[in-house]
Tab-separated table of C-alpha atoms and ligand atoms in Angstrom:
chain	number	residue	atom	x	y	z
A	1	UNK	CA	-8.016	-12.898	-22.064
A	2	UNK	CA	-8.402	-13.876	-18.416
A	3	UNK	CA	-5.869	-16.596	-19.090
A	4	UNK	CA	-7.905	-19.296	-17.348
A	5	UNK	CA	-8.617	-17.222	-14.249
A	6	UNK	CA	-12.215	-16.711	-13.209
A	7	UNK	CA	-11.722	-12.988	-12.690
A	8	UNK	CA	-9.163	-10.401	-13.735
A	9	UNK	CA	-8.532	-9.569	-10.112
A	10	UNK	CA	-7.154	-13.060	-9.440
A	11	UNK	CA	-5.093	-12.951	-12.616
A	12	UNK	CA	-3.715	-9.564	-11.660
A	13	UNK	CA	-2.897	-10.670	-8.125
A	14	UNK	CA	-0.931	-13.517	-9.686
A	15	UNK	CA	0.881	-11.082	-11.953
A	16	UNK	CA	2.280	-9.219	-8.956
A	17	UNK	CA	5.652	-11.001	-8.789
A	18	UNK	CA	6.291	-10.111	-12.425
A	19	UNK	CA	4.954	-6.549	-12.081
A	20	UNK	CA	7.228	-5.973	-9.103
A	21	UNK	CA	10.239	-7.402	-10.949
A	22	UNK	CA	9.514	-5.279	-14.022
A	23	UNK	CA	9.266	-2.112	-11.945
A	24	UNK	CA	12.318	-2.912	-9.886
A	25	UNK	CA	14.942	-4.419	-12.141
A	26	UNK	CA	15.388	-1.649	-14.743
A	27	UNK	CA	16.297	0.676	-11.863
A	28	UNK	CA	18.829	-1.557	-10.148
A	29	UNK	CA	22.277	-1.177	-11.673
A	30	UNK	CA	25.583	-2.424	-10.285
A	31	UNK	CA	24.523	-2.242	-6.669
A	32	UNK	CA	22.948	1.181	-7.106
A	33	UNK	CA	19.505	2.654	-7.757
A	34	UNK	CA	19.347	4.588	-11.009
A	35	UNK	CA	16.178	6.523	-11.780
A	36	UNK	CA	17.057	8.457	-14.905
A	37	UNK	CA	13.513	9.672	-15.451
A	38	UNK	CA	13.632	11.513	-12.127
A	39	UNK	CA	15.455	14.349	-13.865
A	40	UNK	CA	17.067	15.587	-10.652
A	41	UNK	CA	20.721	16.159	-9.930
A	42	UNK	CA	22.186	15.000	-6.625
A	43	UNK	CA	22.357	18.629	-5.636
A	44	UNK	CA	18.632	19.045	-6.244
A	45	UNK	CA	17.907	15.885	-4.258
A	46	UNK	CA	19.956	17.229	-1.359
A	47	UNK	CA	18.032	20.499	-1.493
A	48	UNK	CA	14.560	18.950	-1.052
A	49	UNK	CA	12.916	20.336	2.070
A	50	UNK	CA	9.529	18.700	1.842
A	51	UNK	CA	7.592	16.160	-0.190
A	52	UNK	CA	3.871	16.247	-0.878
A	53	UNK	CA	2.432	12.905	-1.917
A	54	UNK	CA	-0.978	13.406	-3.490
A	55	UNK	CA	-3.350	10.709	-4.712
A	56	UNK	CA	-6.753	9.037	-4.308
A	57	UNK	CA	-7.920	5.660	-2.995
A	58	UNK	CA	-5.349	2.893	-2.988
A	59	UNK	CA	-2.722	5.139	-4.548
A	60	UNK	CA	-3.196	7.413	-1.535
A	61	UNK	CA	-2.621	4.399	0.722
A	62	UNK	CA	0.741	3.770	-0.919
A	63	UNK	CA	1.501	7.391	-0.054
A	64	UNK	CA	0.654	6.789	3.595
A	65	UNK	CA	3.200	3.966	3.630
A	66	UNK	CA	5.684	6.093	1.714
A	67	UNK	CA	5.572	8.794	4.371
A	68	UNK	CA	7.039	6.343	6.885
A	69	UNK	CA	9.624	5.197	4.374
A	70	UNK	CA	10.769	8.640	3.214
A	71	UNK	CA	10.832	10.089	6.699
A	72	UNK	CA	12.427	7.008	8.250
A	73	UNK	CA	15.107	6.485	5.624
A	74	UNK	CA	15.779	9.854	3.995
A	75	UNK	CA	14.678	12.098	6.884
A	76	UNK	CA	12.655	14.315	4.540
A	77	UNK	CA	9.327	15.606	5.915
A	78	UNK	CA	6.375	14.230	3.958
A	79	UNK	CA	2.764	15.309	3.820
A	80	UNK	CA	0.316	12.874	2.278
A	81	UNK	CA	-2.859	14.332	0.867
A	82	UNK	CA	-6.023	13.081	-0.703
A	83	UNK	CA	-6.087	14.859	-4.056
A	84	UNK	CA	-9.691	15.923	-3.518
A	85	UNK	CA	-8.689	17.682	-0.295
A	86	UNK	CA	-5.341	19.082	-1.360
A	87	UNK	CA	-6.845	21.255	-4.062
A	88	UNK	CA	-9.164	23.069	-1.729
A	89	UNK	CA	-7.074	23.556	1.349
A	90	UNK	CA	-4.849	26.357	0.139
A	91	UNK	CA	-1.629	24.370	0.688
A	92	UNK	CA	1.623	26.147	1.410
A	93	UNK	CA	4.044	25.958	-1.493
A	94	UNK	CA	7.630	26.669	-0.603
A	95	UNK	CA	10.759	26.419	-2.706
A	96	UNK	CA	12.468	23.016	-2.714
A	97	UNK	CA	9.215	21.137	-2.320
A	98	UNK	CA	8.646	18.087	-4.490
A	99	UNK	CA	5.089	17.043	-5.326
A	100	UNK	CA	4.587	13.360	-6.121
A	101	UNK	CA	1.296	12.455	-7.802
A	102	UNK	CA	0.514	8.726	-7.691
A	103	UNK	CA	-2.007	7.245	-10.105
A	104	UNK	CA	-2.562	3.942	-11.859
A	105	UNK	CA	-4.773	5.351	-14.612
A	106	UNK	CA	-3.107	8.722	-14.865
A	107	UNK	CA	-6.588	10.133	-15.477
A	108	UNK	CA	-8.045	10.651	-11.998
A	109	UNK	CA	-9.634	14.108	-12.142
A	110	UNK	CA	-8.729	15.259	-8.642
A	111	UNK	CA	-5.145	14.018	-8.916
A	112	UNK	CA	-4.729	15.795	-12.232
A	113	UNK	CA	-6.161	19.008	-10.779
A	114	UNK	CA	-3.787	18.758	-7.804
A	115	UNK	CA	-0.899	18.324	-10.224
A	116	UNK	CA	-1.913	21.505	-12.042
A	117	UNK	CA	-2.306	23.351	-8.765
A	118	UNK	CA	1.222	22.406	-7.669
A	119	UNK	CA	2.718	23.233	-11.062
A	120	UNK	CA	1.036	26.608	-11.202
A	121	UNK	CA	2.860	27.460	-7.976
A	122	UNK	CA	6.186	26.550	-9.492
A	123	UNK	CA	6.514	23.256	-7.613
A	124	UNK	CA	8.266	20.412	-9.380
A	125	UNK	CA	5.904	17.507	-10.011
A	126	UNK	CA	6.893	13.868	-10.294
A	127	UNK	CA	4.238	11.427	-11.493
A	128	UNK	CA	4.221	7.777	-10.430
A	129	UNK	CA	1.943	6.472	-13.140
A	130	UNK	CA	1.046	3.144	-14.703
A	131	UNK	CA	-0.688	4.095	-17.944
A	132	UNK	CA	1.881	5.312	-20.444
A	133	UNK	CA	0.986	8.600	-22.111
A	134	UNK	CA	-1.956	9.302	-19.768
A	135	UNK	CA	-2.840	12.881	-18.755
A	136	UNK	CA	-0.871	12.841	-15.493
A	137	UNK	CA	2.109	11.287	-17.277
A	138	UNK	CA	1.971	13.995	-19.924
A	139	UNK	CA	1.586	16.938	-17.591
A	140	UNK	CA	4.008	15.986	-14.819
A	141	UNK	CA	7.513	17.436	-15.067
A	142	UNK	CA	8.909	13.931	-14.785
A	143	UNK	CA	7.351	10.471	-14.786
A	144	UNK	CA	8.444	7.332	-13.058
A	145	UNK	CA	6.405	4.553	-14.630
A	146	UNK	CA	5.218	1.540	-12.700
A	147	UNK	CA	5.426	-1.402	-15.042
A	148	UNK	CA	2.360	-3.331	-13.882
A	149	UNK	CA	0.878	-3.685	-17.365
A	150	UNK	CA	-2.835	-3.154	-18.040
A	151	UNK	CA	-5.021	-3.483	-14.944
A	152	UNK	CA	-8.651	-4.336	-15.691
A	153	UNK	CA	-10.246	-5.205	-12.329
A	154	UNK	CA	-11.641	-2.146	-10.560
A	155	UNK	CA	-9.922	-3.207	-7.350
A	156	UNK	CA	-6.258	-2.437	-7.802
A	157	UNK	CA	-3.691	-5.044	-6.808
A	158	UNK	CA	-0.673	-5.188	-9.079
A	159	UNK	CA	-0.583	-1.438	-9.725
A	160	UNK	CA	-0.704	-0.870	-5.967
A	161	UNK	CA	2.226	-3.253	-5.464
A	162	UNK	CA	4.319	-1.495	-8.095
A	163	UNK	CA	3.555	1.948	-6.663
A	164	UNK	CA	5.018	0.748	-3.379
A	165	UNK	CA	8.173	-0.302	-5.215
A	166	UNK	CA	8.488	3.124	-6.840
A	167	UNK	CA	8.291	4.771	-3.405
A	168	UNK	CA	10.899	2.407	-1.915
A	169	UNK	CA	13.305	3.108	-4.777
A	170	UNK	CA	12.900	6.862	-4.478
A	171	UNK	CA	13.246	6.880	-0.717
A	172	UNK	CA	16.371	4.702	-0.823
A	173	UNK	CA	17.876	6.831	-3.580
A	174	UNK	CA	17.189	10.043	-1.660
A	175	UNK	CA	18.544	8.523	1.560
A	176	UNK	CA	21.742	7.518	-0.186
A	177	UNK	CA	22.324	10.836	-1.935
A	178	UNK	CA	21.652	12.728	1.289
A	179	UNK	CA	24.032	10.510	3.263
A	180	UNK	CA	21.322	9.169	5.570
A	181	UNK	CA	21.966	5.474	4.957
A	182	UNK	CA	25.112	3.395	5.236
A	183	UNK	CA	26.309	1.485	2.189
A	184	UNK	CA	25.905	-1.749	4.113
A	185	UNK	CA	22.248	-1.151	4.964
A	186	UNK	CA	21.591	0.103	1.433
A	187	UNK	CA	22.993	-3.131	-0.042
A	188	UNK	CA	21.004	-5.280	2.384
A	189	UNK	CA	17.856	-3.433	1.378
A	190	UNK	CA	18.564	-4.016	-2.305
A	191	UNK	CA	18.847	-7.725	-1.559
A	192	UNK	CA	15.522	-7.579	0.310
A	193	UNK	CA	13.908	-5.800	-2.637
A	194	UNK	CA	15.100	-8.524	-4.992
A	195	UNK	CA	13.570	-11.171	-2.743
A	196	UNK	CA	10.093	-9.604	-2.769
A	197	UNK	CA	8.761	-11.203	-5.995
A	198	UNK	CA	9.487	-14.749	-4.801
A	199	UNK	CA	8.090	-13.955	-1.356
A	200	UNK	CA	4.876	-12.571	-2.885
A	201	UNK	CA	4.603	-15.757	-4.910
A	202	UNK	CA	4.920	-17.815	-1.769
A	203	UNK	CA	2.093	-15.905	-0.111
A	204	UNK	CA	-0.120	-16.254	-3.177
A	205	UNK	CA	0.377	-20.003	-3.041
A	206	UNK	CA	-1.502	-19.930	0.256
A	207	UNK	CA	-4.732	-19.076	-1.475
A	208	UNK	CA	-6.768	-22.202	-0.641
A	209	UNK	CA	-6.222	-21.742	3.052
A	210	UNK	CA	-7.376	-18.119	2.823
A	211	UNK	CA	-10.351	-19.108	0.707
A	212	UNK	CA	-11.482	-21.591	3.375
A	213	UNK	CA	-11.139	-18.887	5.978
A	214	UNK	CA	-12.960	-16.281	3.839
A	215	UNK	CA	-15.860	-18.659	3.279
A	216	UNK	CA	-16.588	-18.528	6.992
A	217	UNK	CA	-17.149	-14.771	6.797
A	218	UNK	CA	-19.521	-14.340	3.882
A	219	UNK	CA	-22.389	-13.238	6.117
A	220	UNK	CA	-20.383	-10.941	8.336
A	221	UNK	CA	-21.487	-7.301	8.500
A	222	UNK	CA	-18.571	-5.415	9.987
A	223	UNK	CA	-14.842	-5.933	9.987
A	224	UNK	CA	-12.158	-3.882	11.705
A	225	UNK	CA	-8.579	-3.623	10.494
A	226	UNK	CA	-6.007	-2.473	13.015
A	227	UNK	CA	-2.299	-1.732	12.967
A	228	UNK	CA	0.287	0.867	13.902
A	229	UNK	CA	2.647	2.818	11.646
A	230	UNK	CA	3.054	1.104	8.280
A	231	UNK	CA	0.700	-1.582	9.573
A	232	UNK	CA	-1.995	1.069	9.823
A	233	UNK	CA	-1.409	2.006	6.175
A	234	UNK	CA	-1.681	-1.693	5.231
A	235	UNK	CA	-4.911	-1.904	7.218
A	236	UNK	CA	-6.374	1.047	5.320
A	237	UNK	CA	-5.742	-0.725	2.052
A	238	UNK	CA	-7.022	-4.084	3.360
A	239	UNK	CA	-10.195	-2.387	4.511
A	240	UNK	CA	-10.784	-0.581	1.208
A	241	UNK	CA	-10.259	-3.801	-0.761
A	242	UNK	CA	-12.869	-5.593	1.337
A	243	UNK	CA	-15.511	-2.829	1.184
A	244	UNK	CA	-15.020	-2.234	-2.492
A	245	UNK	CA	-15.665	-5.749	-3.748
A	246	UNK	CA	-17.551	-7.553	-0.958
A	247	UNK	CA	-19.909	-4.747	0.198
A	248	UNK	CA	-19.062	-5.548	3.793
A	249	UNK	CA	-18.644	-2.533	5.992
A	250	UNK	CA	-15.154	-2.238	7.361
A	251	UNK	CA	-12.973	0.305	9.053
A	252	UNK	CA	-9.263	0.700	9.434
A	253	UNK	CA	-8.119	1.984	12.761
A	254	UNK	CA	-4.780	2.994	14.156
A	255	UNK	CA	-4.602	0.324	16.856
A	256	UNK	CA	-3.844	2.778	19.640
A	257	UNK	CA	-6.912	4.823	18.748
A	258	UNK	CA	-9.366	1.958	19.343
A	259	UNK	CA	-9.946	2.808	22.945
A	260	UNK	CA	-10.903	6.330	22.023
A	261	UNK	CA	-14.258	5.185	20.742
A	262	UNK	CA	-14.311	2.320	18.285
A	263	UNK	CA	-13.783	-0.488	20.747
A	264	UNK	CA	-17.427	-0.052	21.801
A	265	UNK	CA	-18.376	-1.628	18.469
A	266	UNK	CA	-16.557	-4.869	19.183
A	267	UNK	CA	-18.897	-7.660	20.221
A	268	UNK	CA	-19.001	-11.442	20.308
A	269	UNK	CA	-17.705	-12.748	16.974
A	270	UNK	CA	-16.724	-9.406	15.356
A	271	UNK	CA	-13.894	-10.043	12.909
A	272	UNK	CA	-10.782	-7.987	13.597
A	273	UNK	CA	-7.782	-8.153	11.287
A	274	UNK	CA	-4.579	-7.123	13.024
A	275	UNK	CA	-1.364	-6.447	11.126
A	276	UNK	CA	1.845	-6.713	13.164
A	277	UNK	CA	4.908	-6.435	10.945
A	278	UNK	CA	6.779	-3.661	12.744
A	279	UNK	CA	8.771	-5.397	15.466
A	280	UNK	CA	9.219	-2.272	17.598
A	281	UNK	CA	5.424	-1.905	17.743
A	282	UNK	CA	4.624	-5.581	18.089
A	283	UNK	CA	3.987	-5.644	21.829
A	284	UNK	CA	1.802	-2.540	21.652
A	285	UNK	CA	-0.445	-3.970	18.961
A	286	UNK	CA	-0.447	-7.354	20.668
A	287	UNK	CA	-2.003	-5.721	23.702
A	288	UNK	CA	-4.695	-4.196	21.447
A	289	UNK	CA	-5.321	-7.677	20.060
A	290	UNK	CA	-5.800	-8.938	23.587
A	291	UNK	CA	-8.208	-6.086	24.347
A	292	UNK	CA	-10.502	-6.892	21.421
A	293	UNK	CA	-10.177	-10.600	22.119
A	294	UNK	CA	-11.422	-10.101	25.687
A	295	UNK	CA	-14.482	-8.381	24.222
A	296	UNK	CA	-15.272	-11.383	22.056
A	297	UNK	CA	-13.604	-10.502	18.754
A	298	UNK	CA	-12.373	-13.160	16.366
A	299	UNK	CA	-8.860	-12.112	15.476
A	300	UNK	CA	-7.059	-12.708	12.211
A	301	UNK	CA	-3.417	-11.744	12.649
A	302	UNK	CA	-0.882	-11.083	9.896
A	303	UNK	CA	2.609	-11.049	11.331
A	304	UNK	CA	6.233	-11.958	10.759
A	305	UNK	CA	7.361	-15.560	10.809
A	306	UNK	CA	8.629	-16.425	14.253
A	307	UNK	CA	6.091	-14.419	16.259
A	308	UNK	CA	4.421	-17.601	17.413
A	309	UNK	CA	3.310	-16.305	20.800
A	310	UNK	CA	0.595	-14.416	18.901
A	311	UNK	CA	-1.225	-17.747	18.665
A	312	UNK	CA	-2.169	-17.364	22.328
A	313	UNK	CA	-4.151	-14.225	21.510
A	314	UNK	CA	-5.201	-14.470	17.857
A	315	UNK	CA	-7.545	-17.088	16.435
A	316	UNK	CA	-6.040	-17.330	12.983
A	317	UNK	CA	-2.506	-16.382	12.006
A	318	UNK	CA	-0.831	-15.735	8.671
A	319	UNK	CA	2.960	-15.581	8.798
A	320	UNK	CA	5.038	-13.453	6.453
A	321	UNK	CA	8.562	-14.151	5.237
A	322	UNK	CA	11.341	-11.929	6.523
A	323	UNK	CA	12.019	-8.611	4.840
A	324	UNK	CA	13.133	-5.084	5.705
A	325	UNK	CA	10.555	-3.392	7.929
A	326	UNK	CA	9.925	-0.681	5.342
A	327	UNK	CA	8.907	-3.275	2.739
A	328	UNK	CA	6.384	-5.128	4.904
A	329	UNK	CA	3.392	-3.683	3.089
A	330	UNK	CA	4.380	-5.519	-0.080
A	331	UNK	CA	3.959	-8.837	1.707
A	332	UNK	CA	1.200	-8.194	4.257
A	333	UNK	CA	-1.223	-6.886	1.645
A	334	UNK	CA	-1.230	-10.185	-0.285
A	335	UNK	CA	-3.303	-12.236	2.190
A	336	UNK	CA	-5.640	-9.270	2.675
A	337	UNK	CA	-6.178	-8.987	-1.097
A	338	UNK	CA	-6.869	-12.724	-1.263
A	339	UNK	CA	-9.281	-12.514	1.666
A	340	UNK	CA	-11.336	-9.756	-0.023
A	341	UNK	CA	-11.293	-11.599	-3.301
A	342	UNK	CA	-12.586	-14.832	-1.807
A	343	UNK	CA	-15.281	-13.117	0.247
A	344	UNK	CA	-16.539	-11.408	-2.904
A	345	UNK	CA	-16.312	-14.642	-4.895
A	346	UNK	CA	-18.054	-16.615	-2.153
A	347	UNK	CA	-20.894	-14.106	-2.111
A	348	UNK	CA	-21.306	-14.576	-5.852
A	349	UNK	CA	-20.546	-10.940	-6.653
A	350	UNK	CA	-18.990	-9.506	-9.779
A	351	UNK	CA	-15.482	-9.244	-8.379
A	352	UNK	CA	-14.066	-7.235	-11.274
A	353	UNK	CA	-16.899	-4.736	-11.593
A	354	UNK	CA	-18.289	-3.832	-8.200
A	355	UNK	CA	-21.477	-1.785	-8.178
A	356	UNK	CA	-21.278	2.035	-8.364
A	357	UNK	CA	-17.573	2.051	-9.197
A	358	UNK	CA	-15.501	2.843	-12.267
A	359	UNK	CA	-11.913	1.865	-12.982
A	360	UNK	CA	-10.845	5.423	-13.468
A	361	UNK	CA	-12.595	8.312	-11.806
A	362	UNK	CA	-12.509	11.131	-14.319
A	363	UNK	CA	-15.123	13.281	-12.584
A	364	UNK	CA	-14.493	15.333	-9.461
B	401	LIG	O1	-6.100	5.488	-11.270
B	401	LIG	P1	-5.781	5.952	-9.886
B	401	LIG	O2	-4.652	5.231	-9.273
B	401	LIG	O3	-5.569	7.461	-9.827
B	401	LIG	O4	-7.082	5.639	-9.037
B	401	LIG	C1	-7.199	6.027	-7.696
B	401	LIG	C2	-8.355	5.315	-7.031
B	401	LIG	O5	-9.548	5.597	-7.704
B	401	LIG	C3	-8.141	3.792	-6.968
B	401	LIG	O6	-6.966	3.442	-6.332
B	401	LIG	C4	-9.324	3.113	-6.259
B	401	LIG	O7	-9.338	3.465	-4.913
B	401	LIG	C5	-9.210	1.603	-6.462
B	401	LIG	N1	-10.391	1.108	-7.135
B	401	LIG	C6	-9.040	0.825	-5.195
B	401	LIG	O8	-8.939	-0.543	-5.434
C-alpha cells in the first residue's frame, strides 16, 4: 500500500504533482476559472465585503497565505482565525461576509463548531475539504473539494498543497469578477499555475541533497524559521512540520520581529531557515539573515533562482524555479517538508505516526 516507499509521508509528498493537477485542471476551462460548486453569482461575488478563513494547524497556515493572496489580488479584507479561537471570541458577523472553513479530514471538531457558529449567524459557509462526504463537507453551504486523495501520514503534505491551490483559484476568480486584475495578468497566472506540478516534481528530485543536509541536524535542539509576508506563512508551516515529526523545538518568526526578543536565542551553530521568495521584501529579510549570521547562526536559505548574492550570507541555499509571487508557498514548502521528513527518518522515528498526535482531531 505504501507503493515501495518507506513511509506514507514520502509517498504523499511524491503524489503532490498529481494532487495539484487534479485539484487545478477541472477548474480551468478555456482560459477561465470555473468553480461551479461555489454556488455564487458574479453579483454575489462583487458584494463580498469580508472573508473569514477558519481552520486548524496546517490548514490554518494555508489561510495565512490566502490572506495575502485574497487581499493582494482581489482587494477583499480577510481575517484568518484558528477555529479554536474563533468560536470563543464573539466574532462580528456582518452581511456579505463569506466564511471559508479549510479542512483535510472534514472532521476537525473546532472547525466544525466554527462552521456551525457562522451558519447560525446567517453567514454563507464555503468548505475547502478533502474527504468527500465528511461532516464539514455535509454541513457547509457549498464545498470546493481538494482532490488530494486519501492522506494517511499524520503530517499533511499533499492536502496542504491542494488547499493552497483552492485558495489561489478562488482569489483569482474573485479578482477577475471584481475587475481587480487585468486579463493579461490573469492569463499569465493561469500559465504559472499550470507549471506548478512540474516545478514541484523538480524540487522533489532534490531529495538526496536535502537528506544529506538533514542528517547533519539530527541532534539539534532548536530551529528558527524566518520570513516576511507569504514567506512568514511558509515558515509557520515549515516549523510545524519539523516539530510534529522530529520532536525538535522550532519557532516561526516574522523576520522583522526577531529583534524584538527572539534574536537573544541565537547562538553559535543555531540553525535558522530563512525563506525569501517575495522580491520586494528580499533585501529586508537578507539583512535579518546577516544579523543572525553575525551572531553565529547557520543559515539555510530558500529563495528564487537568480538570487545568488545570498550565498555571501547564507551557508546553504535552495533555489526555487520562477513562479508568480502569490504561488511561492507551493514551491518553497517542498524542501522544508523534505527536510522535516529526513530529520525524522534519520532519528529513527515513526514518521507517519508521531507520538501524541492523531490524523484527525475530533475532540475540542
Ligand atoms: O483535517 P484538518 O485539515 O482539519 O486538520 C487540521 C490539523 O489538525 C492538521 O493540519 C495538523 O496540523 C497536521 N497534522 C499538520 O501536519
